[in-house]
Amino acid sequence: MPVNLGLDIGAISLKLAALGRSEDRAALAALCTHRPAFRMLDWNGLPLVLSDYRRIGGSPMQSTYDLLQEIYEFVPEGSVDGLRVTGSGARTISKILGIYFENEFKAIAHMMAAFYPDVRTLFEIGGESSKYIRMQDGGIVDYDRSGECAAGTGSFLDQQALRLGYPVEGVGELVCEAGCAARIAGRCSVFAKSDMIHAQQKGYQPSEILRGLCDAVARNFKSAIVKGRKLEARVAMIGAVSQNQGVRRAMEEAFGLGAGELFVPELYAWCGAVGTALLESEEKKKRSFGEIHRLKQHETERKSIDSQPLSMDNVVLLREGIPPYVPPPGDGPIPAYMGIDIGSVSTNVVVIDADARVIHDVYLRTAGRPVEAVQQGLAEVERLWGTRLVIEGVGTTGSGRELIAEFVGADVVNDEITAHKTGAWHVSNTLGSAPVDTIFEIGGQDSKFIAIENGVVVDFAMNEACAAGTGSFLEEQAEKLGIKIKGEFAKLALSAETPTRLGERCTVFMERDVTGYLHKGETVPALVAGLAYSIALNYLNRVVRGRRIGDNIYFQGGTAYNDAVASAFSMVLGKKVTVPPYNGVMGAVGMALIARDWHKATRGMSRFRGYDLRQLDVKTRDFVCKACTNTCDIKEFTIEGNKSFWGDKCSDKYRKAFSSGRKPVIEDLFAYREKVVEELTAKKAPAAKAPTKQPAKKKAAKKAAKK
């Protein structure tokens, strides 16, 4: 009974295909009769048995063992001629059993050539990855796949659907009922969550938000994987996500495909398994493979590599012991300087006096409404200090710095790198034991690395379109585990004796890993300690990326309030990590200092409009930016005739230079270079010659000669 088995072991699911000969039909039919999880098809007169689509649930070894055991009840292990595996979770299993590991692209292409030879373009969207394949004459002529980001994959859809309280299986039908679609970012699950919250606040129905998610998946696939390549019919879509009607419709619209031009094969989820079974049946050099009990033995003996327990021994908390501001005696005016940091997650307002002492700081959630958040912050400052403060300078930073500069009447506008450096440098020279030379800044959705020498930024880096390892991820996991992010998270993490090793990956994948460990009985303290380690590792590997790290490290941003993360950095690096005071509003502190320096240098009158800006002439307009696949919802603000924008994730297309009214010392060198190049090009270009007209007599003579 020479039966050949093919296993597709992915990150989410497990599928099996068994290809037998005519004489094997009875035994394989008995398997399908007694085990409803299996079904039999006919291929070229040969019996082909397929398993059901099984979710692994974090235990690929156990799941593979259980599936093979079901097969061996009816097909004895000694009667199996060959076993071959493919998929992202198959390599370890191939080594344990000593069998062939097959490349996923080759397995899929081999199956498509055998079953659907007319297919030329193939889309696959699976649980953790997506693929594009161009085929010709049964072979691959071009291909591409997704990277480490889960955007646009099945896991991405699973996570977002569950956030709205819907099982992913019902999303397709629900999407078909939606009359319109909310605009959702397709590049990162953290950004998608923010967009979903804002869409709910705007009154979008769940079906409309889910339709927006399906559109985001299609846009991401087109831009990040197909990358402008021309499609050639016939086009097939495979993978578990191909069963989602909403995604199929979105893919047709994104690629301009008509009705019936995109088809889903019957074996949409089993292409890899069938392909490996076919390849194994054609193999001349068979490999004898080990008994499958090795998988169970490996699962039992496998031990997780635990991290060291977290410790605060190498963490300095400068934020402790900072006394509250005591105003000068009497009721005289206090010269003050204001810094405002407007980010996608939080808005911070800080006011300092002439001696750079912090009078008051405000930390607010932006919640997609930057103007309202700033108004709330100004109202708090006015309520507590407005009668005494004389604002002599205002500075803004953050992603909404130009917008809020127009709104409040700022005197200086600067980038976040300069703002954070200025704040940290001042604190380290007034409260610290040594000047800061390295800044780790982790906010709600972004991260920054800054290297400093003698007060000057010499290197910096920011996270790209990925929010893995940021504060939003930690908050979400804390909520899922039923613990408070403030206080309780760090307390539990620091109490863990053996933190779970979660590594550093996309937030979607890490969330799935956390769920898997919970199902296996892992303790909450061990998991939260592992999450703290993962934040540190993610930042060091994805943001710092091998850059030089100094010896006086300042950890800033809202995430620095979590002592467990500060401890994780100190444990991984083996260096002292300092958490400065006002770590969550350090960008605003830096801008207040820059505003003070501006006033000292110019003695100019501040443009500050005052605390109550309700009477300000502000007009708004909403539109969609189509410069990239994020298709951001942009809000245009017209403040006293000046336009500013909010909402773009690129912070590029609608970023405009702030005019402070001062003349620059030198002109813009980039603009100057462009002007010189244009002038030189114009001089060297040959003058176009006007066509010379032939006299009428010569034309007539030529015509006569031709005749």
XYZ file of C-alpha atoms in Angstrom:
707
model
C 0.000 0.000 0.000
C 2.328 2.816 -1.195
C 0.513 5.876 0.185
C 2.346 9.216 0.053
C 1.526 11.858 2.635
C 1.910 15.616 2.343
C 1.618 17.906 5.373
C 1.243 21.686 5.281
C 2.109 22.940 8.767
C 1.531 26.673 9.016
C 1.601 29.064 11.935
C -2.159 28.857 12.381
C -3.374 25.667 10.732
C -2.481 22.133 9.709
C -3.623 20.314 6.537
C -2.862 16.808 5.260
C -3.137 15.166 1.836
C -2.765 11.408 1.231
C -2.258 10.198 -2.344
C -2.731 6.470 -2.877
C -3.051 4.038 -5.763
C -6.128 2.231 -7.049
C -5.560 -0.689 -4.678
C -5.526 1.739 -1.710
C -9.006 3.066 -2.393
C -10.834 0.699 -0.003
C -8.602 1.474 2.992
C -8.724 5.218 2.353
C -12.505 5.075 1.896
C -12.787 3.339 5.282
C -10.765 6.170 6.819
C -13.179 8.764 5.412
C -16.210 6.748 6.518
C -15.105 6.356 10.120
C -13.390 9.743 10.404
C -15.647 12.578 9.118
C -12.626 14.905 9.342
C -11.348 13.293 6.113
C -12.807 13.323 2.598
C -11.751 11.548 -0.582
C -11.436 12.975 -4.094
C -10.406 11.382 -7.361
C -7.364 12.675 -9.232
C -6.415 11.031 -12.518
C -8.059 7.823 -11.319
C -6.125 7.831 -8.024
C -7.663 8.305 -4.555
C -6.716 11.602 -2.893
C -7.694 12.046 0.752
C -7.751 15.462 2.434
C -7.976 16.217 6.143
C -10.075 19.016 7.548
C -8.629 22.493 8.154
C -7.246 22.300 11.695
C -6.123 25.146 13.896
C -2.854 24.315 15.629
C -3.500 26.309 18.806
C 0.180 26.815 19.610
C 1.103 23.089 19.609
C 2.320 22.080 16.124
C 4.058 18.902 17.376
C 1.014 17.606 19.222
C -1.355 18.565 16.396
C 0.816 16.792 13.798
C 1.108 13.707 15.992
C -2.673 13.532 16.521
C -3.414 13.894 12.803
C -0.933 11.200 11.762
C -2.296 8.881 14.440
C -5.761 9.140 12.879
C -4.298 8.204 9.487
C -2.333 5.275 10.880
C -5.467 3.695 12.345
C -6.471 2.756 8.795
C -3.190 3.065 6.904
C -0.444 1.267 8.857
C 2.722 3.301 9.336
C 4.743 0.657 7.513
C 2.503 1.016 4.459
C 3.266 4.716 4.034
C 5.699 5.056 1.151
C 6.752 8.619 1.920
C 6.038 11.675 4.069
C 6.951 15.246 3.122
C 6.198 18.531 4.887
C 5.981 22.202 3.973
C 4.925 25.417 5.687
C 6.343 27.898 8.187
C 6.053 25.448 11.093
C 7.365 22.352 9.314
C 11.138 22.668 9.381
C 11.605 21.423 12.955
C 9.259 18.489 12.354
C 11.189 17.513 9.216
C 14.397 17.345 11.274
C 12.817 15.300 14.064
C 11.382 12.714 11.656
C 14.221 12.870 9.116
C 11.935 13.656 6.162
C 12.007 16.086 3.250
C 11.094 19.723 3.876
C 9.582 21.307 0.768
C 9.675 24.959 -0.235
C 6.159 26.438 0.014
C 6.285 28.166 -3.374
C 7.390 24.978 -5.118
C 4.699 22.885 -3.413
C 1.916 25.323 -4.312
C 3.104 25.755 -7.903
C 3.385 21.978 -8.396
C -0.182 21.467 -7.230
C -1.560 24.315 -9.375
C 0.231 22.988 -12.476
C -1.325 19.560 -11.903
C -4.878 20.638 -11.056
C -5.288 24.092 -12.649
C -2.761 24.350 -15.515
C -4.460 27.435 -16.982
C -3.677 29.579 -13.904
C -1.067 32.255 -14.577
C -1.364 34.486 -11.486
C -1.811 33.239 -7.949
C -2.688 35.151 -4.770
C -2.388 33.431 -1.396
C -3.420 35.006 1.907
C -2.838 32.724 4.865
C -2.754 33.055 8.622
C 0.633 34.760 8.948
C 1.860 35.346 5.415
C 0.760 36.318 1.937
C 2.241 35.279 -1.410
C 2.154 36.289 -5.063
C 3.158 33.781 -7.776
C 3.338 34.198 -11.560
C 3.351 30.902 -13.433
C 4.143 29.840 -16.968
C 4.382 26.336 -18.440
C 3.945 24.817 -14.976
C 6.873 26.731 -13.446
C 7.362 29.905 -11.408
C 8.546 32.955 -13.363
C 8.047 35.569 -10.605
C 7.071 35.599 -6.951
C 6.991 37.676 -3.766
C 5.786 37.341 -0.203
C 5.003 39.384 2.895
C 7.638 40.106 5.513
C 7.419 40.000 9.300
C 4.355 42.253 9.450
C 0.932 40.620 9.858
C -0.880 43.436 8.058
C -3.198 41.986 5.460
C -3.019 38.380 6.699
C -5.584 36.093 8.278
C -4.260 36.801 11.776
C -4.735 40.524 11.146
C -8.385 39.957 10.181
C -8.923 37.573 13.114
C -7.662 40.132 15.597
C -9.634 43.082 14.247
C -12.880 41.088 13.940
C -12.567 39.901 17.542
C -12.032 43.499 18.657
C -15.491 44.237 17.274
C -16.938 41.094 18.824
C -17.427 39.074 15.630
C -16.051 35.630 14.717
C -13.907 35.896 11.608
C -16.030 33.241 9.867
C -19.016 35.615 9.785
C -17.162 38.690 8.570
C -17.671 38.026 4.847
C -21.465 37.947 4.947
C -21.607 40.954 7.267
C -19.366 42.996 4.962
C -21.655 42.330 1.998
C -24.441 44.131 3.882
C -22.388 47.336 4.321
C -23.367 50.284 2.163
C -20.031 52.091 2.599
C -16.593 51.490 4.098
C -14.713 53.202 6.915
C -11.122 54.175 6.152
C -8.814 51.791 8.031
C -5.005 51.649 7.876
C -3.753 48.409 6.384
C -0.088 48.686 7.392
C -0.207 47.857 11.107
C -2.710 46.337 13.525
C -2.012 49.060 16.112
C -2.795 51.834 13.625
C -5.827 49.851 12.451
C -7.135 49.725 16.006
C -6.863 53.519 16.319
C -8.703 53.972 13.022
C -11.426 51.561 14.146
C -11.953 53.489 17.379
C -12.168 56.774 15.482
C -14.585 55.211 12.971
C -16.833 54.066 15.821
C -16.729 57.577 17.273
C -17.835 58.919 13.891
C -20.852 56.603 13.910
C -19.762 53.904 11.460
C -21.543 50.566 11.877
C -19.524 47.374 12.557
C -20.252 46.088 9.043
C -18.846 49.312 7.551
C -15.717 49.104 9.708
C -15.202 45.458 8.737
C -15.617 46.370 5.073
C -12.930 48.991 5.581
C -10.686 46.271 7.036
C -11.227 44.072 3.973
C -10.366 47.015 1.716
C -7.213 47.615 3.773
C -6.149 43.973 3.300
C -6.547 44.271 -0.482
C -4.711 47.615 -0.670
C -1.851 46.242 1.389
C -1.561 43.112 -0.777
C -1.480 45.193 -3.946
C 1.175 47.652 -2.741
C 3.373 45.527 -0.465
C 3.367 42.203 -2.338
C 2.300 42.597 -5.975
C 4.128 45.950 -6.163
C 2.790 47.140 -9.496
C 3.341 43.913 -11.429
C 0.965 43.275 -14.302
C -1.517 40.448 -13.774
C -2.014 37.747 -16.355
C -5.245 35.742 -16.495
C -6.290 33.310 -15.192
C -6.067 34.647 -11.601
C -6.622 32.324 -8.629
C -6.886 33.158 -4.939
C -6.018 30.531 -2.310
C -5.485 30.372 1.441
C -8.042 30.508 4.246
C -8.791 34.200 3.658
C -10.016 33.398 0.134
C -13.263 32.218 1.762
C -13.976 35.737 3.017
C -16.435 37.283 0.558
C -15.514 40.778 1.707
C -11.812 40.295 0.967
C -12.551 38.677 -2.415
C -14.698 41.646 -3.409
C -12.020 44.067 -2.193
C -9.318 42.206 -4.172
C -11.416 42.373 -7.346
C -11.910 46.121 -6.881
C -8.260 46.783 -5.992
C -6.954 44.988 -9.101
C -9.777 46.032 -11.428
C -10.925 42.452 -12.060
C -14.326 41.794 -13.550
C -16.886 39.228 -12.445
C -15.444 35.724 -12.661
C -11.869 36.863 -13.397
C -10.757 35.975 -9.860
C -11.650 32.415 -8.920
C -11.151 30.366 -5.755
C -10.170 26.713 -6.369
C -11.965 23.935 -4.520
C -8.670 23.012 -2.829
C -8.019 26.618 -1.751
C -6.501 25.627 1.635
C -4.826 22.352 0.653
C -2.534 23.478 -2.182
C 0.647 23.096 -0.113
C -0.367 19.715 1.307
C -1.409 18.291 -2.077
C 1.725 19.682 -3.732
C 4.013 17.991 -1.198
C 2.129 14.686 -1.546
C 2.543 14.850 -5.345
C 6.243 15.673 -5.056
C 6.774 12.832 -2.583
C 5.004 10.376 -4.897
C 7.401 11.399 -7.694
C 10.510 11.166 -5.483
C 13.020 8.495 -6.564
C 15.284 8.756 -3.504
C 12.911 8.000 -0.673
C 13.841 8.772 2.912
C 13.025 6.364 5.703
C 11.457 8.394 8.467
C 11.330 7.967 12.204
C 8.354 6.852 14.231
C 5.883 9.621 14.944
C 6.054 9.076 18.718
C 9.236 11.182 18.498
C 6.991 14.223 18.014
C 5.141 13.569 21.261
C 8.407 12.863 23.049
C 9.882 16.120 21.741
C 6.776 18.040 22.835
C 7.038 16.598 26.343
C 10.770 17.127 26.743
C 10.914 20.563 25.166
C 11.647 23.224 27.732
C 11.251 26.946 27.217
C 14.386 29.031 27.518
C 13.517 31.302 30.417
C 14.887 34.805 30.830
C 16.489 36.057 34.007
C 14.100 37.501 36.601
C 13.663 41.249 36.298
C 15.487 43.432 38.790
C 15.502 47.160 39.573
C 19.107 47.093 40.833
C 20.423 48.886 37.744
C 17.494 51.289 37.268
C 17.597 54.880 38.545
C 14.200 56.560 39.003
C 14.886 60.310 39.011
C 11.151 60.987 38.888
C 10.886 60.097 42.577
C 11.324 62.875 45.081
C 10.707 65.837 42.741
C 8.974 68.470 44.928
C 5.912 70.315 43.575
C 6.424 73.820 42.238
C 6.314 76.570 44.848
C 5.484 79.982 43.325
C 7.272 83.153 44.431
C 5.655 84.867 47.424
C 2.978 87.434 46.725
C 0.608 87.602 43.807
C 2.912 89.141 41.212
C 3.129 87.868 37.618
C 5.345 84.856 36.854
C 7.140 84.910 33.474
C 6.442 81.487 31.953
C 7.139 79.454 28.831
C 4.881 76.799 27.371
C 5.737 73.620 25.471
C 3.118 71.505 23.686
C 3.739 68.008 22.283
C 0.899 66.758 20.050
C 1.086 63.082 19.167
C -1.293 60.546 17.694
C -1.909 58.980 21.125
C -1.234 61.718 23.690
C -1.098 65.502 23.944
C 1.214 67.037 26.552
C 1.335 70.610 27.834
C 4.163 71.847 30.094
C 4.736 75.297 31.590
C 8.120 76.304 33.078
C 9.358 79.466 34.788
C 12.410 81.567 33.933
C 14.633 79.193 35.949
C 13.389 76.192 33.919
C 11.442 74.745 36.850
C 8.289 72.907 35.798
C 5.251 74.811 37.041
C 2.643 72.407 35.711
C 2.370 69.509 33.273
C -0.694 68.000 31.584
C -0.915 64.546 29.955
C -4.042 63.974 27.835
C -5.308 61.446 25.293
C -5.446 62.946 21.803
C -8.225 60.529 20.696
C -8.079 61.822 17.125
C -9.096 65.352 18.217
C -5.874 67.379 18.624
C -7.518 70.796 18.796
C -9.951 69.724 21.522
C -7.126 68.039 23.479
C -5.012 71.215 23.419
C -8.018 73.319 24.439
C -8.527 71.002 27.411
C -4.859 71.286 28.393
C -4.869 75.087 28.147
C -8.061 75.239 30.208
C -6.392 73.230 32.989
C -3.345 75.536 33.035
C -5.584 78.618 33.103
C -7.754 77.202 35.894
C -4.739 76.492 38.128
C -2.260 79.216 37.166
C -3.788 81.553 34.613
C -4.136 84.568 36.890
C -0.389 84.696 37.623
C 1.363 83.375 34.527
C 2.574 85.661 31.762
C 3.343 83.447 28.766
C 6.429 84.906 27.070
C 7.079 82.062 24.622
C 5.337 78.979 23.216
C 6.847 76.014 21.362
C 5.173 73.031 19.695
C 6.427 69.608 18.604
C 4.959 66.241 17.641
C 3.035 65.051 14.599
C 0.535 67.913 14.946
C 3.068 70.654 15.631
C 2.280 72.888 12.621
C -1.463 72.641 13.178
C -1.307 73.509 16.874
C 1.310 76.215 16.246
C -1.264 78.035 14.102
C -3.992 77.322 16.630
C -2.299 78.589 19.814
C 0.052 81.123 18.217
C 3.400 79.401 18.802
C 6.715 81.221 18.503
C 8.892 78.187 17.721
C 8.196 74.810 16.131
C 10.660 71.931 16.222
C 10.894 68.194 15.588
C 10.498 65.545 18.302
C 14.176 64.526 18.221
C 15.357 68.033 19.102
C 12.614 68.476 21.699
C 13.381 65.226 23.549
C 17.127 65.844 23.399
C 16.723 69.361 24.817
C 14.562 68.179 27.699
C 16.780 65.218 28.585
C 20.007 67.240 28.337
C 18.650 69.868 30.735
C 17.446 67.268 33.254
C 20.704 65.300 33.148
C 22.745 68.439 33.793
C 20.568 69.648 36.664
C 19.433 66.439 38.394
C 21.573 63.622 37.012
C 25.037 62.492 37.964
C 26.343 62.675 34.371
C 25.188 64.169 31.047
C 22.890 61.926 29.023
C 24.435 60.334 25.920
C 21.625 57.966 24.828
C 17.847 58.376 24.798
C 15.338 55.536 24.461
C 11.882 57.000 23.859
C 8.831 54.733 23.548
C 5.408 56.281 23.190
C 1.957 54.964 22.430
C 2.539 54.152 18.766
C 6.080 55.257 17.990
C 9.634 54.890 19.243
C 12.807 56.964 18.925
C 16.513 56.414 19.543
C 18.804 59.424 20.016
C 22.588 59.439 20.449
C 24.123 62.604 21.935
C 27.659 63.945 22.196
C 28.272 67.143 24.172
C 24.639 68.156 23.851
C 24.503 67.605 20.084
C 22.464 64.887 18.355
C 24.922 62.728 16.394
C 22.572 59.878 15.435
C 18.893 59.028 15.679
C 16.341 56.510 14.451
C 12.584 56.054 14.589
C 10.331 53.064 14.165
C 8.903 52.642 10.686
C 5.298 51.787 9.804
C 5.213 49.225 12.605
C 4.003 49.798 16.149
C 5.284 46.490 17.565
C 6.813 47.036 20.981
C 5.067 50.317 21.782
C 2.838 51.410 24.645
C -0.416 50.664 22.829
C 0.555 47.001 22.531
C 1.349 46.739 26.248
C -1.938 48.398 27.197
C -3.914 46.011 25.023
C -2.183 42.941 26.467
C -2.691 44.185 30.029
C -6.394 44.638 29.330
C -6.575 41.155 27.832
C -4.877 39.667 30.909
C -7.205 41.586 33.212
C -4.535 43.687 34.921
C -3.973 47.426 35.242
C -1.156 48.814 33.108
C -0.324 51.363 35.819
C 1.338 49.817 38.838
C -0.052 46.271 38.698
C 1.728 45.292 35.456
C 5.191 46.202 36.761
C 4.518 44.707 40.198
C 3.530 41.342 38.709
C 6.393 41.351 36.193
C 9.007 42.067 38.854
C 7.652 39.206 40.977
C 8.080 36.564 38.237
C 10.875 34.063 38.845
C 10.991 32.691 35.278
C 9.761 35.201 32.666
C 8.331 33.639 29.516
C 10.542 34.029 26.460
C 8.217 35.651 23.899
C 10.907 37.087 21.634
C 10.167 40.141 19.497
C 7.705 40.019 16.638
C 4.702 41.744 15.118
C 2.038 42.583 17.716
C -0.484 40.268 16.038
C 1.830 37.255 16.276
C 2.889 38.053 19.834
C -0.719 38.365 20.940
C -1.388 34.909 19.530
C 1.677 33.567 21.365
C 0.419 35.034 24.648
C -2.932 33.317 24.128
C -1.183 30.023 23.395
C 0.892 30.210 26.575
C -2.210 31.013 28.621
C -3.905 27.898 27.257
C -0.859 25.876 28.301
C -1.171 27.143 31.873
C 1.562 29.795 31.952
C 1.244 32.203 34.894
C 0.290 35.846 34.398
C 3.423 37.206 36.185
C 5.669 35.140 33.888
C 3.807 36.401 30.822
C 3.882 40.092 31.751
C 7.594 39.812 32.572
C 8.066 38.216 29.153
C 6.134 41.080 27.566
C 8.456 43.595 29.253
C 11.457 41.743 27.826
C 9.829 41.615 24.382
C 9.337 45.403 24.358
C 13.031 45.920 25.108
C 14.195 43.348 22.532
C 11.851 44.697 19.879
C 13.132 48.234 20.389
C 16.801 47.228 20.344
C 16.460 45.016 17.254
C 14.041 47.093 15.180
C 14.847 50.691 16.149
C 18.425 50.791 17.474
C 19.640 48.128 15.006
C 23.231 47.893 16.153
C 23.861 51.605 16.703
C 26.246 52.582 19.462
C 24.587 52.751 22.876
C 26.286 54.925 25.485
C 26.619 54.435 29.226
C 24.185 57.103 30.469
C 20.852 55.948 29.061
C 17.650 57.929 29.621
C 14.383 56.031 29.118
C 11.554 58.414 28.186
C 8.010 58.383 26.845
C 4.797 57.111 28.388
C 6.063 53.508 28.408
C 8.879 54.558 30.772
C 6.281 54.806 33.567
C 6.366 50.990 33.463
C 9.266 50.015 35.736
C 9.288 46.473 34.334
C 10.283 47.719 30.866
C 13.044 49.898 32.340
C 14.279 46.842 34.228
C 14.189 44.728 31.050
C 16.405 47.258 29.243
C 18.930 47.219 32.092
C 18.944 43.391 32.177
C 19.386 42.969 28.408
C 22.098 45.636 28.091
C 23.810 45.120 31.439
C 23.871 48.909 31.829
C 22.337 51.498 34.110
C 19.044 52.897 32.819
C 17.718 56.207 34.152
C 14.053 57.210 34.082
C 14.006 61.025 34.310
C 11.271 63.087 35.940
C 8.469 64.121 33.583
C 9.455 61.196 31.331
C 5.984 61.096 29.758
C 6.031 64.792 28.788
C 9.739 65.280 28.062
C 9.091 66.493 24.514
C 6.896 69.283 25.877
C 9.546 70.125 28.507
C 12.106 70.430 25.727
C 9.868 72.751 23.699
C 9.230 74.953 26.741
C 13.016 75.273 27.159
C 13.423 76.093 23.459
C 10.676 78.735 23.774
C 12.528 80.240 26.755
C 15.760 80.368 24.733
C 13.868 82.014 21.858
C 12.574 84.736 24.166
C 16.023 85.325 25.664
C 17.581 85.649 22.218
C 14.936 87.848 20.584
C 13.103 89.566 23.447
C 10.200 89.389 21.041
C 6.520 89.567 21.860
C 4.959 86.099 21.943
C 2.311 85.185 19.355
C 0.383 83.271 22.042
C -3.328 83.817 21.455
C -4.381 83.135 25.049
C -6.044 80.273 26.861
C -9.583 80.623 25.517
C -9.527 79.923 21.799
C -13.222 79.191 21.337
C -13.787 82.448 19.470
C -11.015 81.697 16.978
C -12.137 81.444 13.346
C -11.512 77.757 12.590
C -12.952 75.974 9.553
C -12.536 72.237 8.949
C -12.818 69.988 5.916
C -12.403 66.213 5.659
C -10.921 64.394 2.674
C -9.040 61.194 1.839
C -5.347 61.196 0.895
C -4.604 58.699 -1.882
C -0.835 59.203 -2.038
C -0.254 55.676 -0.673
C -2.188 52.588 0.357
C -2.926 53.889 3.862
C -5.623 56.156 2.311
C -5.672 58.277 5.469
C -8.637 60.393 6.485
C -7.197 63.925 6.524
C -8.763 66.805 8.403
C -7.937 70.209 6.955
C -8.007 73.096 9.434
C -8.182 76.684 8.205
C -7.207 78.914 11.131
C -7.461 82.638 10.503
C -6.898 81.952 6.794
C -3.902 79.600 7.268
C -4.299 75.920 6.359
C -2.932 73.023 8.417
C -3.602 69.289 8.268
C -4.056 66.388 10.667
C -4.391 62.641 10.231
C -1.757 61.541 7.701
C 0.422 58.685 8.906
C 3.256 59.623 6.558
C 3.679 63.098 8.092
C 5.174 64.069 4.762
C 2.712 65.033 2.063
C 0.941 67.627 4.212
C 3.859 68.728 6.359
C 4.558 72.426 5.794
C 7.307 74.688 7.032
C 6.335 76.889 9.985
C 6.851 80.610 9.519
C 8.135 82.335 12.635
C 8.466 85.722 10.969
C 12.260 85.689 11.311
C 14.649 85.880 8.387
C 16.873 82.790 8.013
C 20.622 83.285 8.379
C 21.190 81.526 5.046
C 18.731 80.528 2.369
C 17.349 77.007 2.014
C 20.319 75.101 0.531
C 18.148 72.388 -1.020
C 15.994 74.985 -2.774
C 19.151 76.837 -3.865
C 20.651 73.653 -5.350
C 17.440 72.902 -7.234
C 17.387 76.433 -8.655
C 21.033 76.202 -9.811
C 20.441 72.806 -11.476
C 17.406 74.168 -13.328
C 19.385 77.206 -14.537
C 22.317 75.083 -15.767
C 19.965 72.646 -17.492
C 18.194 75.497 -19.248
C 21.522 76.919 -20.502
C 22.789 73.594 -21.884
C 19.546 72.591 -23.584
C 19.840 73.130 -27.391
C 17.417 75.627 -28.806
C 14.623 74.000 -30.782
C 14.907 74.730 -34.507
C 11.802 75.935 -36.269
C 10.852 73.818 -39.297
C 11.908 75.469 -42.550
C 9.182 75.951 -45.115
C 9.904 74.986 -48.681
C 8.841 77.372 -51.410
C 5.705 76.340 -53.250
C 7.556 76.047 -56.609
C 10.091 73.529 -55.196
C 7.264 71.402 -53.735
C 5.496 71.326 -57.086
C 8.723 70.345 -58.873
C 9.300 67.432 -56.458
C 5.764 66.143 -56.990
C 6.174 66.294 -60.745
C 9.477 64.372 -60.545
C 7.827 61.584 -58.517
C 5.084 61.180 -61.076
